């Protein structure tokens, strides 16, 4: 992973966050990921990952997809 | 102004709660049991003559100058070694005592040079003082007899003038090998204060008294030079020496200081306080301050001696600008520099949007300076693109501890270690990184506390003079979470949980989930041993010791945080402390050892893009509105970019201007090539620093900075302790750093008006509940306070979470081990981990510009003999270090400190370019880079890599400063 640019790097980061919250229990995963991304990602990063989801969301793990979909709300 | 005077009580303070009362010279005095008669007398203001006693070390009783008479006792006992007891009646002065003392002094003086007038200690010599105190008027013995004073014996009547006849075997030449102090044995009175200081205070045991009687001499190691010995140059012996025998070279060169001010070290997170002793505006020496609550009168080589960088010839004193980074620098006035920078930044915003600029605050600058930079960004730039270098070191501490306990900080003060029974050190190397804390820790370990070290390397603390770890768990880099979860497994499955504590203080159902998780067989030490490389038996024993050994305290460092699971590791540490009930009283706790002096402070001051000062999220309307009202501006409610995100955005073209206060991101951040790409893509980079650092090679504006000696403010150390930094000389660059930021802000059209940093602190206090009680006036009065400092805790809070966690109930969280994606494989079979050494600091910008280079001329690559042999690398050979990100070359050091399969280096020198190697993998929660694990390959090489040569050439070009044209006046 040398010159990773988004969305690759964002997908990687989102999945990493997903991995942590998944381990916290099924019910906590999606809200945990959504909250984390909303709290720590700047708007352009959130926009980019949402756009990536809208474009098919390739590479995003399942709960992460759900969590990003919930970001829009 | 005058010298800050500290009383020497002769012997250390006794800690007993039982008091005893005795009579000294007719006055009744009450002191804690265990206090010496000498100290008791000093507490009522009577100084008994003394030479071998000083209150930084235990009494030894060798000089016999401090004799007293005690009614009803025979003889004249030494007051330094005789404890005060109820009912004693003591006389400190009468004819008999005076006669004995005079006799003692006469003997000392007869073997001491009488060159007082030209001696460096003139005016600061206890031997001189005592000669006066005992009324010594003449000395009956000459130097004809045996002495240590003269290189050659005085010619005597039958003297044949042959060289042999002249030589004095007792005389020893000066040892000038240490760059900072001199040892002149001819002046030594063999009081052994230096030896005891080295043992008791520093814990290095470098000095001994060799020989006996008249032959006895102080000697470093086995008659080595100071530089060649174990000595770490902490200077404790120099401070303890009552004569000119051990003297700072700066005092010899300049003379005795005439005034001083108490200030705080600007190097590491221990936060030692010093008396900066001055002559006019010239610094003569730094002397650790006894009342400093972090250091208690001790220091390391950096704080005491390594301040020469302030006058280094490479320090930049004039503002400079340039259009392109290929141009030479142009020196300009401050106003020109401010306007040039402001025009660029406003231009970028006009072209690329409001969010296209940002800044990085410095963990080396004061709280006040950091506060104004983040204020400039939030209020003046109109976005939240502010981050700090804590991103790359301790951001996971903030996340982990606030999630579990509710505060982003360590739980204890440093004094707490004196009450710890079992100390666990994880991923930290305190003897190098936090030396004064290490000395305090070692003192406790010598007194019987147990030690567990979790670290891939056999660090010095694992085994050193009179200290040995009970357990060293040499885990493979990157497996912290697995090891700590396995410890939790042992504690839970063997029934060692402090259930009463957990039931009372923590959320019980979260605890149950966690306990069920860690109890799974797959988390046992036996099951995880293959991945972690840790012997299950050792791990079980360590876990049992920690859970059952009494007060358990955890100290951790960057070896915990700088991983892709850094935040998870911090959480795992918090879980362990809660499960064993080790939170909320002295002697226990979870304590991050912070790297830079003000990492804690820069985080507290709102340097993170999502948080206002005091760790409150920017999206919270109530808090944000308070700031808006005070700052008179509407704030952006969205979190900004973190440092790695800024770099990514720069490469993408959406982030074009950066103001960097006192950090060298190019040298300190991972994957140098990516950082270079990002910086090169930006339209305006402003570097605000003392030197043309590596980042400045890509900068368009340079604001020269001021040193900690040149400004007022506060630093906050790793124990949350807020301490004053006091200005002792005018800024050589003309402005204190906060004034520079104000000047830039004004040019941008956001004027801030403060006339003194104390006013900035008042604003911080008004806006931040945990700082509500803090003011310069309070700090001047009480010395220091640990936040929270407010109505509930007017003098601060040494130990946190005493009656309950800040967040309410302590929160146990699941810590699933996830192997990092940075894996070894056939191409990159070794794991590189990085660290630091004692004499150098961070990227070395300051320490490399001091005499400290005698201890560390270059970064070396440590590797195990087995790995070295397989690759044909010998000690001292150049070798090529390659990772997926890049390659560099450096010289090898073959050592068994590292396990086979693991290699290690430091990152203090820019030519090493260790971060060309490190990758961009980062902590899942905070993007803190994974410095501590990089898969690498090593092969022999014959010199610097092409990248290193190109880089050096670029740096050389970029540092050119145009010769100013003749002023056209
Ligand atoms: S400088 Fe420190 S380590 Fe060196 S001999 Fe003196 S006390 Fe010991
Ligand atoms: S060097 Fe100084 S402190 Fe050490 S024994 Fe000699 S006089 Fe005492
Ligand atoms: S570098 Fe750290 S340990 Fe050394 S004097 Fe400074 S604050 Fe103290
Ligand atoms: S000071 Fe007490 S014996 Fe030296």
Coordinates of N, CA, C and O in Angstrom, one line a residue, chain B residues 220-278:
Chain B
X220 N 34.9 6.6 38.0 CA 33.8 6.1 37.2 C 34.2 4.7 36.7 O 35.3 4.5 36.2
X221 N 33.3 3.8 37.0 CA 33.5 2.4 36.5 C 34.8 1.9 37.1 O 35.2 2.2 38.2
X222 N 35.5 1.1 36.3 CA 36.8 0.5 36.7 C 37.9 1.5 36.3 O 38.5 1.2 35.3
X223 N 38.0 2.6 37.0 CA 39.0 3.6 36.6 C 38.9 3.9 35.1 O 39.9 4.0 34.4
X224 N 37.7 4.2 34.6 CA 37.5 4.6 33.3 C 37.4 6.1 33.3 O 37.3 6.8 34.3
X225 N 37.3 6.7 32.1 CA 36.9 8.1 32.0 C 35.4 8.2 32.2 O 34.7 7.2 32.0
X226 N 34.9 9.4 32.5 CA 33.5 9.5 32.6 C 32.8 9.1 31.3 O 31.8 8.3 31.3
X227 N 33.3 9.6 30.2 CA 32.7 9.3 28.9 C 32.7 7.8 28.6 O 31.8 7.3 28.0
X228 N 33.8 7.2 29.0 CA 33.9 5.7 28.7 C 33.2 4.8 29.6 O 33.1 3.6 29.4
X229 N 32.6 5.4 30.7 CA 32.0 4.6 31.7 C 30.5 4.4 31.4 O 30.0 4.8 30.4
X230 N 29.9 3.8 32.4 CA 28.4 3.6 32.3 C 27.6 4.9 32.5 O 26.4 5.0 32.3
X231 N 28.4 6.0 32.9 CA 27.7 7.3 33.2 C 26.8 7.7 32.1 O 27.1 7.7 30.9
X232 N 25.6 8.2 32.4 CA 24.6 8.7 31.5 C 24.5 10.2 31.5 O 23.6 10.8 30.9
X233 N 25.5 10.8 32.2 CA 25.6 12.3 32.2 C 24.3 13.0 32.7 O 24.0 14.0 32.2
X234 N 23.7 12.4 33.7 CA 22.5 13.1 34.3 C 22.9 14.3 35.1 O 22.1 15.2 35.3
X235 N 24.1 14.3 35.6 CA 24.6 15.5 36.3 C 24.2 15.5 37.8 O 24.6 16.4 38.5
X236 N 23.6 14.4 38.3 CA 23.3 14.4 39.7 C 24.5 14.5 40.6 O 24.5 15.1 41.6
X237 N 25.6 13.9 40.1 CA 26.9 13.9 40.9 C 27.4 15.3 41.0 O 28.0 15.8 42.0
X238 N 27.3 16.0 39.8 CA 27.8 17.4 39.7 C 27.1 18.3 40.7 O 27.6 19.1 41.5
X239 N 25.7 18.1 40.8 CA 24.9 18.8 41.7 C 25.2 18.5 43.1 O 25.2 19.4 44.0
X240 N 25.5 17.2 43.4 CA 25.8 16.8 44.8 C 27.1 17.3 45.3 O 27.3 17.4 46.5
X241 N 28.1 17.5 44.4 CA 29.5 17.7 44.8 C 29.6 19.1 45.6 O 29.2 20.1 45.0
X242 N 30.1 19.1 46.8 CA 30.2 20.3 47.5 C 31.4 21.2 47.1 O 31.5 22.3 47.6
X243 N 32.3 20.7 46.3 CA 33.5 21.4 45.9 C 33.5 21.6 44.4 O 32.5 21.3 43.7
X244 N 34.6 22.1 43.9 CA 34.7 22.3 42.5 C 35.2 21.1 41.7 O 35.5 21.1 40.5
X245 N 35.2 19.9 42.4 CA 35.7 18.7 41.8 C 34.9 18.3 40.6 O 35.5 18.1 39.5
X246 N 33.6 18.3 40.7 CA 32.7 18.0 39.6 C 32.0 19.4 39.3 O 31.2 19.8 40.1
X247 N 32.3 20.0 38.2 CA 31.8 21.3 37.9 C 31.3 21.4 36.4 O 32.0 20.9 35.5
X248 N 30.2 22.0 36.2 CA 29.8 22.3 34.9 C 30.8 23.1 34.1 O 31.3 24.1 34.6
X249 N 31.1 22.7 32.9 CA 32.0 23.4 32.1 C 31.5 24.8 31.8 O 32.3 25.8 31.6
X250 N 30.2 25.0 31.7 CA 29.6 26.3 31.5 C 29.9 27.2 32.6 O 30.2 28.4 32.4
X251 N 30.0 26.7 33.8 CA 30.3 27.6 35.0 C 31.8 27.9 34.9 O 32.1 29.1 35.2
X252 N 32.6 27.0 34.5 CA 34.0 27.3 34.4 C 34.2 28.4 33.4 O 35.0 29.3 33.6
X253 N 33.5 28.3 32.3 CA 33.7 29.2 31.2 C 33.1 30.6 31.5 O 33.7 31.6 31.2
X254 N 31.9 30.6 32.2 CA 31.2 31.9 32.3 C 31.4 32.5 33.7 O 31.6 33.7 33.8
X255 N 31.3 31.7 34.7 CA 31.4 32.2 36.1 C 30.1 31.9 36.8 O 29.2 31.3 36.2
X256 N 30.0 32.2 38.1 CA 28.9 31.9 38.9 C 27.7 32.7 38.5 O 27.8 33.9 38.2
X257 N 26.5 32.1 38.4 CA 25.3 32.9 38.1 C 24.9 33.9 39.1 O 25.3 33.7 40.3
X258 N 24.1 34.9 38.8 CA 23.7 35.9 39.7 C 22.2 35.9 39.9 O 21.7 36.4 40.9
X259 N 21.4 35.4 39.0 CA 20.0 35.4 39.2 C 19.4 34.1 38.6 O 20.1 33.5 37.7
X260 N 18.2 33.8 38.9 CA 17.6 32.6 38.3 C 16.1 32.6 38.3 O 15.5 33.4 39.0
X261 N 15.5 31.8 37.5 CA 14.1 31.7 37.5 C 13.7 30.2 37.3 O 14.5 29.4 36.7
X262 N 12.6 29.8 37.9 CA 12.2 28.4 37.8 C 11.4 28.2 36.5 O 10.5 29.0 36.2
X263 N 11.8 27.2 35.7 CA 11.1 26.9 34.5 C 11.0 25.4 34.2 O 11.5 24.6 35.0
X264 N 10.5 25.0 33.1 CA 10.2 23.6 32.8 C 10.9 23.2 31.6 O 11.0 23.9 30.6
X265 N 11.4 22.0 31.7 CA 12.2 21.4 30.6 C 11.3 21.3 29.3 O 10.1 21.0 29.4
X266 N 11.9 21.6 28.2 CA 11.2 21.5 26.9 C 11.4 20.2 26.1 O 11.2 20.2 24.9
X267 N 12.0 19.2 26.7 CA 12.2 18.0 26.0 C 11.1 16.9 26.2 O 10.3 16.8 25.3
X268 N 11.1 16.2 27.3 CA 10.2 15.1 27.3 C 9.0 15.3 28.2 O 8.9 16.2 28.9
X269 N 8.1 14.3 28.2 CA 6.8 14.4 28.9 C 6.9 14.3 30.4 O 5.9 14.4 31.1
X270 N 8.1 14.0 30.9 CA 8.3 14.0 32.4 C 8.0 15.4 32.9 O 7.4 15.5 34.0
X271 N 8.5 16.4 32.3 CA 8.3 17.7 32.7 C 9.1 18.1 33.9 O 8.5 18.6 34.9
X272 N 10.4 17.9 33.9 CA 11.2 18.3 35.0 C 11.2 19.8 35.1 O 11.3 20.5 34.1
X273 N 11.2 20.3 36.4 CA 11.4 21.8 36.5 C 12.9 22.0 36.9 O 13.5 21.2 37.6
X274 N 13.3 23.2 36.5 CA 14.7 23.6 36.7 C 14.8 25.0 37.2 O 13.9 25.8 36.9
X275 N 15.9 25.3 37.8 CA 16.3 26.7 38.0 C 17.2 27.1 36.8 O 18.2 26.4 36.7
X276 N 16.8 28.0 36.0 CA 17.6 28.5 34.9 C 18.5 29.5 35.6 O 18.0 30.6 35.9
X277 N 19.8 29.2 35.8 CA 20.7 30.2 36.5 C 21.4 31.0 35.5 O 22.1 30.5 34.5
X278 N 21.3 32.3 35.6 CA 21.7 33.3 34.6 C 22.8 34.2 35.1 O 23.0 34.5 36.2

